[in-house]
């Protein structure tokens, strides 16, 4: 399945979640997609180490947004939601960037980093849902499916 990469970030992340949802049969299916947004443009996964390096340099010392789109199908109905979390990277030195790139953790990660792993060293501040940055916006999921909290 080819993910969409161009368009308004909020719509893009929801559309990608819906594409994933619709690719899976079942009565109750959850799908999620994440994008990292800065300078008004959504970024998915870096294509290679050069792109990951460029993104780390662009994000150094700056705020950006992590958008998490989720789509839930149950009882034949599709529902969606979007979570937005602001993340600020600290000023990254050459050694920081080199170490992170050498770790390989940037691969297959929206925005080229994983906050729950070594990527935590990149982050100076966060406003909003940490779980969204990890990849599943739990509060948004509970808005779509409040019965998950029931036993």
XYZ file of N, CA, C and O in Angstrom:
604
model
N 0.837 -1.175 0.000
C 0.000 0.000 0.000
C 0.889 1.248 0.000
O 1.776 1.395 0.826
N 0.643 2.119 -0.916
C 1.399 3.363 -1.045
C 0.735 4.439 -0.189
O -0.439 4.755 -0.364
N 1.511 4.998 0.753
C 0.987 6.065 1.602
C 1.012 7.385 0.857
O 1.887 7.631 0.032
N 0.057 8.240 1.169
C 0.013 9.578 0.597
C 1.076 10.437 1.272
O 1.330 10.300 2.473
N 1.677 11.348 0.522
C 2.740 12.173 1.097
C 2.575 13.663 0.826
O 3.326 14.458 1.361
N 1.616 14.031 0.018
C 1.405 15.443 -0.307
C 0.000 15.855 0.096
O -0.953 15.127 -0.135
N -0.092 17.041 0.691
C -1.390 17.574 1.061
C -1.360 18.234 2.422
O -0.304 18.352 3.056
N -2.510 18.689 2.846
C -2.645 19.335 4.149
C -2.391 18.281 5.220
O -2.986 17.200 5.193
N -1.470 18.536 6.162
C -1.022 17.499 7.097
C -2.134 16.787 7.876
O -2.117 15.551 7.965
N -3.102 17.504 8.419
C -4.167 16.837 9.193
C -4.968 15.881 8.320
O -5.295 14.779 8.733
N -5.307 16.323 7.125
C -6.064 15.460 6.213
C -5.219 14.280 5.756
O -5.712 13.158 5.640
N -3.957 14.540 5.510
C -3.036 13.512 5.036
C -2.908 12.367 6.032
O -2.993 11.189 5.668
N -2.730 12.684 7.300
C -2.524 11.650 8.311
C -3.809 10.826 8.523
O -3.749 9.623 8.734
N -4.958 11.465 8.402
C -6.228 10.733 8.508
C -6.427 9.849 7.282
O -6.830 8.683 7.402
N -6.142 10.381 6.101
C -6.305 9.586 4.882
C -5.392 8.365 4.879
O -5.801 7.276 4.459
N -4.157 8.517 5.365
C -3.254 7.361 5.443
C -3.755 6.333 6.450
O -3.659 5.123 6.213
N -4.296 6.789 7.569
C -4.875 5.851 8.540
C -6.055 5.107 7.913
O -6.203 3.893 8.099
N -6.879 5.817 7.152
C -8.016 5.165 6.488
C -7.556 4.161 5.430
O -8.159 3.091 5.285
N -6.504 4.484 4.695
C -5.967 3.534 3.713
C -5.533 2.234 4.398
O -5.810 1.135 3.907
N -4.856 2.371 5.522
C -4.425 1.190 6.283
C -5.634 0.416 6.804
O -5.675 -0.822 6.738
N -6.615 1.138 7.321
C -7.821 0.511 7.862
C -8.533 -0.307 6.784
O -8.924 -1.453 7.012
N -8.693 0.290 5.632
C -9.452 -0.348 4.547
C -8.710 -1.511 3.901
O -9.307 -2.295 3.172
N -7.428 -1.644 4.196
C -6.642 -2.758 3.658
C -6.781 -4.017 4.508
O -6.284 -5.075 4.131
N -7.479 -3.910 5.642
C -7.594 -5.032 6.578
C -9.069 -5.373 6.777
O -9.866 -4.502 7.144
N -9.442 -6.633 6.554
C -10.826 -7.024 6.820
C -11.055 -7.189 8.320
O -10.108 -7.344 9.089
N -12.300 -7.132 8.713
C -12.626 -7.391 10.101
C -13.713 -6.472 10.612
O -13.944 -5.390 10.076
N -14.374 -6.940 11.657
C -15.468 -6.186 12.259
C -14.959 -4.999 13.061
O -15.526 -3.919 13.019
N -13.869 -5.210 13.825
C -13.293 -4.124 14.624
C -11.805 -4.023 14.296
O -11.019 -4.900 14.629
N -11.458 -2.939 13.607
C -10.087 -2.748 13.142
C -9.648 -1.334 13.512
O -10.399 -0.375 13.338
N -8.427 -1.221 14.006
C -7.825 0.063 14.334
C -6.595 0.253 13.454
O -5.785 -0.670 13.298
N -6.445 1.438 12.887
C -5.261 1.778 12.102
C -4.778 3.158 12.528
O -5.573 4.005 12.935
N -3.466 3.356 12.436
C -2.888 4.644 12.829
C -1.791 5.046 11.854
O -1.163 4.202 11.212
N -1.571 6.345 11.760
C -0.487 6.874 10.950
C 0.075 8.091 11.671
O -0.649 8.788 12.386
N 1.364 8.322 11.515
C 2.030 9.476 12.138
C 2.797 10.256 11.100
O 3.393 9.676 10.182
N 2.807 11.557 11.284
C 3.609 12.456 10.458
C 4.198 13.513 11.370
O 3.596 13.883 12.377
N 5.361 13.986 10.996
C 6.010 15.070 11.719
C 5.940 16.296 10.819
O 6.275 16.221 9.633
N 5.489 17.411 11.392
C 5.207 18.601 10.594
C 6.062 19.768 11.066
O 6.079 20.089 12.258
N 6.787 20.368 10.135
C 7.458 21.640 10.389
C 7.472 22.421 9.090
O 7.382 21.849 8.007
N 7.505 23.726 9.231
C 7.455 24.631 8.075
C 6.244 24.333 7.195
O 6.308 24.448 5.976
N 5.130 23.915 7.823
C 3.890 23.677 7.104
C 3.850 22.428 6.253
O 2.884 22.188 5.547
N 4.878 21.603 6.335
C 4.960 20.402 5.484
C 5.031 19.140 6.331
O 5.766 19.086 7.307
N 4.279 18.134 5.919
C 4.271 16.847 6.606
C 5.439 15.999 6.121
O 5.729 15.942 4.920
N 6.095 15.358 7.070
C 7.221 14.466 6.769
C 6.905 13.090 7.327
O 6.600 12.955 8.509
N 7.016 12.092 6.498
C 6.831 10.712 6.939
C 8.165 10.148 7.386
O 8.851 10.712 8.225
N 8.559 9.051 6.781
C 9.826 8.388 7.126
C 10.919 8.856 6.167
O 10.685 8.943 4.960
N 12.112 9.133 6.683
C 13.183 9.537 5.772
C 13.550 8.391 4.826
O 13.556 7.227 5.214
N 13.860 8.756 3.593
C 14.187 7.758 2.573
C 15.554 7.128 2.793
O 15.767 5.971 2.437
N 16.478 7.904 3.383
C 17.837 7.406 3.560
C 18.526 8.215 4.654
O 17.944 9.148 5.213
N 19.767 7.860 4.948
C 20.497 8.511 6.032
C 20.738 9.991 5.739
O 20.718 10.816 6.656
N 20.928 10.346 4.479
C 21.145 11.754 4.132
C 19.911 12.595 4.445
O 20.020 13.704 4.977
N 18.743 12.057 4.139
C 17.506 12.779 4.455
C 17.297 12.841 5.964
O 16.906 13.883 6.503
N 17.566 11.768 6.664
C 17.441 11.766 8.129
C 18.368 12.818 8.743
O 17.968 13.556 9.662
N 19.579 12.910 8.242
C 20.528 13.904 8.751
C 20.018 15.324 8.492
O 20.060 16.184 9.373
N 19.528 15.558 7.295
C 19.007 16.883 6.951
C 17.846 17.259 7.869
O 17.769 18.374 8.373
N 16.954 16.295 8.127
C 15.806 16.565 9.000
C 16.254 16.868 10.421
O 15.732 17.776 11.059
N 17.203 16.112 10.950
C 17.703 16.374 12.309
C 18.278 17.780 12.400
O 18.052 18.497 13.385
N 19.013 18.179 11.388
C 19.582 19.533 11.373
C 18.473 20.589 11.318
O 18.549 21.617 11.987
N 17.444 20.338 10.520
C 16.333 21.289 10.418
C 15.556 21.394 11.723
O 15.064 22.470 12.070
N 15.432 20.292 12.447
C 14.655 20.275 13.689
C 15.450 20.748 14.899
O 14.858 21.080 15.931
N 16.747 20.801 14.796
C 17.598 21.193 15.916
C 17.186 22.555 16.478
O 17.085 23.535 15.739
N 16.900 22.576 17.793
C 16.547 23.812 18.474
C 15.172 24.363 18.153
O 14.863 25.495 18.506
N 14.322 23.569 17.509
C 13.019 24.061 17.038
C 11.860 23.224 17.568
O 12.006 22.048 17.868
N 10.703 23.868 17.565
C 9.440 23.174 17.803
C 8.947 22.576 16.485
O 9.186 23.136 15.419
N 8.279 21.451 16.585
C 7.575 20.858 15.455
C 6.340 20.157 16.009
O 6.165 20.067 17.218
N 5.490 19.692 15.131
C 4.281 18.981 15.546
C 4.344 17.535 15.084
O 4.794 17.250 13.972
N 3.876 16.652 15.950
C 3.662 15.256 15.570
C 2.160 15.075 15.463
O 1.425 15.323 16.432
N 1.704 14.682 14.286
C 0.280 14.453 14.061
C 0.042 12.958 13.973
O 0.708 12.259 13.207
N -0.881 12.502 14.779
C -1.267 11.097 14.768
C -2.703 10.963 14.313
O -3.612 11.498 14.949
N -2.884 10.294 13.204
C -4.235 10.030 12.710
C -4.621 8.605 13.059
O -3.808 7.692 12.922
N -5.836 8.440 13.552
C -6.317 7.089 13.819
C -7.667 6.892 13.137
O -8.429 7.841 12.949
N -7.907 5.665 12.752
C -9.164 5.281 12.121
C -9.629 3.987 12.767
O -8.840 3.062 12.955
N -10.891 3.957 13.131
C -11.482 2.784 13.780
C -12.720 2.371 13.007
O -13.559 3.215 12.669
N -12.798 1.078 12.708
C -14.005 0.528 12.094
C -14.610 -0.451 13.072
O -13.936 -1.367 13.564
N -15.865 -0.247 13.367
C -16.616 -1.233 14.146
C -18.085 -1.093 13.793
O -18.570 -0.005 13.525
N -18.758 -2.240 13.739
C -20.177 -2.300 13.385
C -20.439 -1.624 12.041
O -21.450 -0.949 11.855
N -19.479 -1.761 11.105
C -19.644 -1.219 9.770
C -19.440 0.284 9.651
O -19.588 0.839 8.570
N -19.083 0.934 10.724
C -18.894 2.384 10.717
C -17.415 2.724 10.874
O -16.706 2.103 11.667
N -16.944 3.707 10.117
C -15.569 4.199 10.232
C -15.585 5.545 10.948
O -16.354 6.434 10.600
N -14.716 5.665 11.955
C -14.562 6.930 12.684
C -13.083 7.284 12.702
O -12.235 6.394 12.754
N -12.789 8.581 12.702
C -11.397 9.027 12.696
C -11.186 10.135 13.720
O -12.129 10.787 14.162
N -9.930 10.331 14.066
C -9.544 11.426 14.950
C -8.077 11.761 14.655
O -7.360 10.955 14.063
N -7.680 12.948 15.075
C -6.301 13.394 14.913
C -5.819 13.965 16.242
O -6.544 14.718 16.885
N -4.617 13.595 16.628
C -3.973 14.168 17.805
C -2.768 14.966 17.326
O -2.082 14.563 16.387
N -2.513 16.088 17.990
C -1.361 16.920 17.652
C -0.566 17.173 18.922
O -1.117 17.631 19.929
N 0.701 16.849 18.875
C 1.614 17.058 19.998
C 2.767 17.921 19.508
O 3.320 17.672 18.438
N 3.103 18.922 20.303
C 4.253 19.770 19.963
C 5.497 19.234 20.655
O 5.453 18.889 21.836
N 6.587 19.170 19.909
C 7.855 18.660 20.426
C 8.945 19.676 20.072
O 8.975 20.183 18.957
N 9.807 19.935 21.048
C 10.953 20.812 20.786
C 12.239 20.005 20.932
O 12.461 19.343 21.948
N 13.061 20.062 19.886
C 14.383 19.459 19.950
C 15.345 20.440 20.616
O 15.215 21.657 20.466
N 16.297 19.904 21.328
C 17.362 20.757 21.856
C 18.311 21.080 20.712
O 18.188 20.524 19.622
N 19.219 22.003 20.945
C 20.246 22.304 19.939
C 21.135 21.065 19.807
O 21.720 20.621 20.790
N 21.199 20.514 18.625
C 21.967 19.291 18.394
C 23.340 19.619 17.843
O 23.466 20.354 16.863
N 24.361 19.055 18.471
C 25.728 19.194 17.966
C 26.036 18.108 16.959
O 25.269 17.153 16.775
N 27.175 18.236 16.334
C 27.593 17.248 15.337
C 27.664 15.838 15.935
O 27.263 14.872 15.299
N 28.182 15.736 17.156
C 28.305 14.424 17.799
C 26.922 13.821 18.080
O 26.736 12.605 17.942
N 25.961 14.654 18.472
C 24.597 14.172 18.727
C 23.991 13.583 17.455
O 23.414 12.491 17.470
N 24.125 14.332 16.381
C 23.551 13.899 15.107
C 24.235 12.623 14.624
O 23.566 11.657 14.233
N 25.558 12.588 14.684
C 26.299 11.403 14.233
C 25.914 10.175 15.053
O 25.695 9.094 14.493
N 25.833 10.332 16.372
C 25.475 9.198 17.233
C 24.086 8.666 16.906
O 23.872 7.463 16.822
N 23.146 9.585 16.714
C 21.786 9.137 16.430
C 21.710 8.444 15.069
O 21.067 7.400 14.941
N 22.342 8.998 14.083
C 22.333 8.369 12.758
C 22.993 6.996 12.791
O 22.495 6.045 12.187
N 24.109 6.874 13.504
C 24.808 5.590 13.611
C 23.958 4.531 14.303
O 24.100 3.339 14.022
N 23.049 4.953 15.174
C 22.196 3.998 15.885
C 21.237 3.281 14.937
O 20.768 2.186 15.227
N 20.913 3.910 13.814
C 19.956 3.336 12.875
C 18.517 3.472 13.314
O 17.600 3.070 12.594
N 18.304 4.051 14.481
C 16.945 4.170 15.022
C 16.044 5.048 14.146
O 14.820 4.918 14.201
N 16.607 5.898 13.343
C 15.848 6.812 12.487
C 15.068 6.078 11.395
O 14.086 6.602 10.883
N 15.510 4.852 11.084
C 14.861 4.106 10.000
C 13.408 3.780 10.357
O 13.100 3.383 11.472
N 12.544 3.936 9.371
C 11.119 3.600 9.514
C 10.431 4.370 10.634
O 9.510 3.849 11.264
N 10.875 5.590 10.892
C 10.283 6.432 11.937
C 9.826 7.742 11.324
O 10.595 8.424 10.637
N 8.595 8.115 11.582
C 8.099 9.408 11.120
C 8.996 10.506 11.674
O 9.335 10.517 12.853
N 9.426 11.386 10.797
C 10.312 12.463 11.201
C 11.740 12.036 11.439
O 12.599 12.850 11.726
N 12.005 10.749 11.353
C 13.359 10.242 11.519
C 13.824 10.079 12.949
O 15.027 10.022 13.203
N 12.875 9.974 13.906
C 13.291 9.738 15.296
C 12.220 8.980 16.068
O 11.060 8.941 15.672
N 12.649 8.382 17.184
C 11.754 7.648 18.079
C 11.952 8.191 19.494
O 12.984 7.950 20.112
N 10.967 8.917 20.002
C 11.098 9.575 21.304
C 11.222 8.573 22.451
O 11.814 8.873 23.484
N 10.712 7.366 22.275
C 10.696 6.386 23.361
C 12.006 5.618 23.482
O 12.172 4.809 24.378
N 12.927 5.877 22.587
C 14.199 5.162 22.614
C 15.337 6.181 22.715
O 15.216 7.173 23.429
N 16.429 5.963 22.003
C 17.563 6.868 22.037
C 17.167 8.287 21.630
O 17.759 9.262 22.084
N 16.140 8.394 20.807
C 15.661 9.701 20.363
C 15.224 10.612 21.495
O 15.103 11.822 21.303
N 15.021 10.079 22.686
C 14.687 10.920 23.835
C 15.775 11.954 24.078
O 15.501 13.055 24.565
N 17.016 11.637 23.711
C 18.117 12.582 23.920
C 18.016 13.796 23.003
O 18.660 14.810 23.236
N 17.216 13.722 21.970
C 17.045 14.828 21.042
C 16.068 15.870 21.568
O 16.100 17.020 21.138
N 15.205 15.455 22.475
C 14.040 16.251 22.875
C 14.330 17.103 24.104
O 14.859 16.626 25.102
N 13.900 18.365 24.002
C 14.025 19.303 25.118
C 12.683 19.553 25.800
O 12.628 19.800 26.993
N 11.594 19.486 25.035
C 10.281 19.749 25.617
C 9.182 19.112 24.795
O 9.364 18.795 23.607
N 8.029 18.940 25.450
C 6.875 18.355 24.782
C 5.612 18.987 25.345
O 5.519 19.230 26.553
N 4.677 19.293 24.465
C 3.368 19.809 24.855
C 2.314 18.903 24.241
O 2.161 18.865 23.025
N 1.609 18.159 25.094
C 0.567 17.276 24.586
C 0.826 15.827 24.922
O 1.561 15.505 25.849
N 0.228 14.967 24.134
C 0.192 13.527 24.378
C 1.489 12.832 23.934
O 1.764 12.709 22.744
N 2.271 12.373 24.919
C 3.511 11.652 24.642
C 3.231 10.382 23.840
O 3.988 10.022 22.942
N 2.131 9.690 24.144
C 1.803 8.457 23.429
C 1.595 8.708 21.934
O 1.880 7.851 21.111
N 1.107 9.895 21.593
C 0.952 10.250 20.187
C 2.304 10.265 19.483
O 2.436 9.795 18.354
N 3.323 10.784 20.146
C 4.659 10.846 19.546
C 5.231 9.435 19.389
O 5.923 9.143 18.418
N 4.899 8.563 20.326
C 5.340 7.164 20.233
C 4.658 6.464 19.051
O 5.264 5.628 18.392
N 3.406 6.822 18.773
C 2.755 6.242 17.605
C 1.288 5.897 17.748
O 0.639 5.570 16.765
N 0.739 5.969 18.970
C -0.687 5.707 19.132
C -1.264 6.711 20.121
O -0.999 6.631 21.327
N -2.055 7.665 19.636
C -2.641 8.669 20.520
C -3.754 8.057 21.386
O -4.905 7.978 20.967
N -3.389 7.637 22.569
C -4.309 6.911 23.444
C -5.548 7.736 23.799
O -6.674 7.221 23.705
N -5.423 9.008 24.214
C -6.652 9.767 24.501
C -7.587 9.866 23.292
O -8.805 9.761 23.440
N -7.046 10.038 22.097
C -7.880 10.091 20.897
C -8.555 8.743 20.659
O -9.734 8.678 20.293
N -7.827 7.658 20.881
C -8.411 6.325 20.737
C -9.574 6.139 21.705
O -10.626 5.617 21.338
N -9.402 6.592 22.929
C -10.467 6.437 23.914
C -11.683 7.310 23.591
O -12.804 6.964 23.965
N -11.478 8.416 22.885
C -12.626 9.210 22.423
C -13.410 8.424 21.378
O -14.642 8.472 21.351
N -12.698 7.700 20.516
C -13.368 6.919 19.473
C -14.006 5.644 20.021
O -15.010 5.181 19.509
N -13.361 5.054 21.026
C -13.817 3.759 21.561
C -13.784 3.780 23.085
O -12.938 3.118 23.698
N -14.671 4.543 23.721
C -14.646 4.629 25.194
C -14.868 3.297 25.884
O -14.454 3.115 27.023
N -15.462 2.332 25.176
C -15.707 1.033 25.791
C -14.428 0.253 26.040
O -14.436 -0.753 26.756
N -13.301 0.705 25.493
C -12.015 0.024 25.776
C -11.665 0.105 27.258
O -10.871 -0.694 27.752
N -12.203 1.079 27.946
C -11.933 1.260 29.374
C -12.827 0.362 30.242
O -12.624 0.264 31.426
N -13.836 -0.254 29.633
C -14.741 -1.112 30.392
C -14.172 -2.519 30.473
O -13.501 -2.998 29.591
N -14.482 -3.189 31.533
C -14.033 -4.567 31.700
C -15.066 -5.535 31.232
O -16.171 -5.444 31.204
